[in-house]
Amino acid sequence: YLQDAKELLSKDGFATSDVWYHGTSSALLESIKLNGLKRSGDKALKQAAKSTMATIGNNYTESIEPVFLTQCKELAYYWAEQAVRERSVRFEGDEMPIVLEIKFPGDQLAKVKPDVGAASILLLKEGEQFMAHVAGICQQNGYPVPDIDLMKADRMEFLSKLGMAYINQDIESKYIELCS
């Protein structure tokens, strides 16, 4: 039910609409239902990192990150799996990857931007794994592997070829539904 790339992909990449997706851990669902999606996301994970850094004598400066989005359920699921994996290092429990559907009102829809800042992540091992995942989705659906020069790419390529977007504000829970 999360395989929507076949409807979204063309030779130009992933199409966008007025629906966006966010992948995360099931452990965060109740908080998201109550409070919406907050910039900088997982407070428990941030606090654990802060405690670890204090233990080893380093300062931890928390940055305010936007809410990361994608136009494709399959890509959101990939990021949900990463969130569960990252949380499993710090927290015990039976967390599952979940995908949230977000339908913004028109005025907020215009605030969704291509995530050009993702270029730095894509240069790391995690980024290589994501690029391989995108390549697999494209090949599975009969499209060529995206050819993107991360340092010279047009900002819209991060959205169309890689499905990477963000909004730099919190998202109210009334705009969010669990994909099921």
Coordinates of C-alpha atoms in Angstrom, one line a residue:
Y1 CA 0.0 0.0 0.0
L2 CA 3.0 2.3 0.2
Q3 CA 4.3 1.5 -3.3
D4 CA 3.3 4.7 -5.2
A5 CA 6.4 5.3 -7.2
K6 CA 4.9 3.7 -10.3
E7 CA 2.2 6.5 -10.3
L8 CA 4.7 9.3 -9.5
L9 CA 7.7 8.4 -11.7
S10 CA 8.4 9.7 -15.2
K11 CA 11.5 10.4 -17.2
D12 CA 11.6 13.7 -15.3
G13 CA 11.6 12.1 -11.8
F14 CA 8.9 12.1 -9.1
A15 CA 5.8 14.2 -9.7
T16 CA 4.5 16.4 -6.8
S17 CA 1.0 17.1 -5.8
D18 CA -0.7 18.7 -2.8
V19 CA 0.0 15.6 -0.6
W20 CA 3.3 15.1 1.2
Y21 CA 4.6 12.3 3.3
H22 CA 6.9 12.0 6.4
G23 CA 8.4 8.7 7.6
T24 CA 9.0 8.1 11.3
S25 CA 8.8 5.7 14.2
S26 CA 5.5 4.3 15.6
A27 CA 6.8 5.3 19.0
L28 CA 6.3 8.9 18.1
L29 CA 2.7 8.6 16.7
E30 CA 0.8 9.4 19.9
S31 CA 2.8 12.6 20.4
I32 CA 2.4 13.6 16.7
K33 CA -1.4 13.0 17.0
L34 CA -1.4 15.4 20.0
N35 CA 1.2 18.0 19.1
G36 CA 1.7 17.6 15.3
L37 CA 5.1 17.3 13.6
K38 CA 7.6 19.6 15.3
R39 CA 10.8 21.0 13.8
S40 CA 13.9 19.2 15.2
G41 CA 11.7 16.2 15.6
D42 CA 12.5 13.4 18.1
K43 CA 13.0 15.1 21.5
A44 CA 13.9 11.8 23.3
L45 CA 16.6 11.1 20.7
K46 CA 18.0 14.6 21.0
Q47 CA 18.0 14.4 24.8
A48 CA 19.9 11.1 24.6
A49 CA 22.5 12.6 22.4
K50 CA 22.9 15.6 24.7
S51 CA 23.3 13.3 27.7
T52 CA 25.9 11.2 25.9
M53 CA 27.9 14.3 24.9
A54 CA 27.8 15.6 28.5
T55 CA 29.0 12.2 29.8
I56 CA 32.1 12.4 27.6
G57 CA 32.7 16.1 28.4
N58 CA 31.5 17.7 25.2
N59 CA 28.9 20.4 24.7
Y60 CA 26.0 19.5 22.5
T61 CA 24.3 22.3 20.6
E62 CA 20.9 21.4 19.4
S63 CA 20.0 22.8 16.0
I64 CA 16.5 23.5 14.8
E65 CA 15.9 21.4 11.8
P66 CA 12.9 21.7 9.5
V67 CA 10.3 18.9 9.0
F68 CA 11.5 16.7 6.2
L69 CA 9.0 15.6 3.6
T70 CA 8.8 13.7 0.4
Q71 CA 6.1 13.3 -2.3
C72 CA 6.5 9.5 -2.4
K73 CA 5.2 7.0 0.2
E74 CA 8.0 4.6 -0.7
L75 CA 10.7 7.2 0.0
A76 CA 9.0 8.2 3.3
Y77 CA 9.0 4.5 4.3
Y78 CA 12.8 4.4 3.7
W79 CA 13.3 7.3 6.0
A80 CA 10.9 5.8 8.6
E81 CA 13.1 2.6 8.6
Q82 CA 16.1 4.9 9.2
A83 CA 14.3 6.6 12.1
V84 CA 13.5 3.2 13.7
R85 CA 17.0 2.0 13.2
E86 CA 18.5 5.2 14.8
R87 CA 16.1 5.0 17.8
S88 CA 16.8 1.3 18.3
V89 CA 20.4 2.2 19.3
R90 CA 19.1 4.2 22.2
F91 CA 15.7 2.8 23.2
E92 CA 14.3 -0.6 23.7
G93 CA 10.9 -1.5 22.3
D94 CA 9.0 -2.8 19.3
E95 CA 9.0 0.3 17.1
M96 CA 7.8 0.0 13.6
P97 CA 8.3 2.3 10.6
I98 CA 5.2 4.4 9.8
V99 CA 4.4 6.9 7.0
L100 CA 2.3 10.0 7.7
E101 CA 0.3 11.7 5.0
I102 CA 0.2 15.5 5.2
K103 CA -2.4 17.7 3.4
F104 CA -1.6 21.3 3.9
P105 CA -3.9 24.2 3.3
G106 CA -3.0 26.3 0.2
D107 CA -1.0 29.0 2.1
Q108 CA 1.3 26.4 3.7
L109 CA 1.7 24.3 0.6
A110 CA 3.7 27.0 -1.0
K111 CA 6.2 26.8 1.9
V112 CA 7.4 23.3 1.0
K113 CA 10.9 23.6 -0.5
P114 CA 13.3 21.3 -2.2
D115 CA 15.9 20.1 0.3
V116 CA 19.2 21.2 -1.2
G117 CA 20.9 20.9 2.2
A118 CA 20.5 17.1 1.7
A119 CA 23.6 17.2 -0.5
S120 CA 25.8 16.9 2.6
I121 CA 24.0 13.8 3.8
L122 CA 24.1 12.2 0.4
L123 CA 27.9 12.3 0.5
L124 CA 27.9 10.0 3.6
K125 CA 27.4 6.3 3.7
E126 CA 23.8 6.8 4.7
G127 CA 23.3 8.9 1.6
E128 CA 24.9 6.3 -0.6
Q129 CA 22.4 3.8 0.7
F130 CA 19.5 6.2 0.0
M131 CA 20.8 6.8 -3.6
A132 CA 21.0 3.0 -4.1
H133 CA 17.4 2.8 -2.8
V134 CA 16.2 5.5 -5.2
A135 CA 18.1 3.8 -8.1
G136 CA 16.3 0.5 -7.2
I137 CA 12.9 2.2 -7.3
C138 CA 13.6 3.8 -10.6
Q139 CA 14.9 0.6 -12.2
Q140 CA 12.0 -1.5 -10.8
N141 CA 9.7 1.0 -12.5
G142 CA 11.5 1.1 -15.8
Y143 CA 13.3 4.4 -15.5
P144 CA 17.0 5.2 -15.6
V145 CA 19.0 5.7 -12.4
P146 CA 18.9 9.4 -11.5
D147 CA 22.0 11.1 -12.8
I148 CA 22.6 14.0 -10.4
D149 CA 25.8 16.0 -9.6
L150 CA 25.1 16.8 -6.0
M151 CA 27.4 19.8 -6.0
K152 CA 26.1 21.4 -9.2
A153 CA 22.4 20.2 -9.3
D154 CA 19.6 22.6 -9.7
R155 CA 17.6 22.8 -6.5
M156 CA 14.5 21.3 -8.1
E157 CA 16.5 18.1 -8.9
F158 CA 16.6 17.3 -5.2
L159 CA 12.8 17.3 -5.3
S160 CA 12.2 15.7 -8.6
K161 CA 15.0 13.1 -8.8
L162 CA 15.4 12.4 -5.1
G163 CA 12.1 13.3 -3.5
M164 CA 13.7 15.5 -0.9
A165 CA 11.8 18.4 0.5
Y166 CA 11.2 20.2 3.8
I167 CA 9.0 22.8 5.5
N168 CA 10.6 25.2 8.0
Q169 CA 7.6 25.2 10.4
D170 CA 5.7 22.9 12.7
I171 CA 2.8 21.0 11.1
E172 CA -0.4 20.9 13.0
S173 CA -1.9 17.5 13.7
K174 CA -5.1 18.3 11.9
Y175 CA -3.2 18.1 8.6
I176 CA -1.7 14.7 9.4
E177 CA -3.0 11.2 8.9
L178 CA -1.4 7.8 9.3
C179 CA -1.1 5.9 6.0
S180 CA -2.7 2.5 6.4

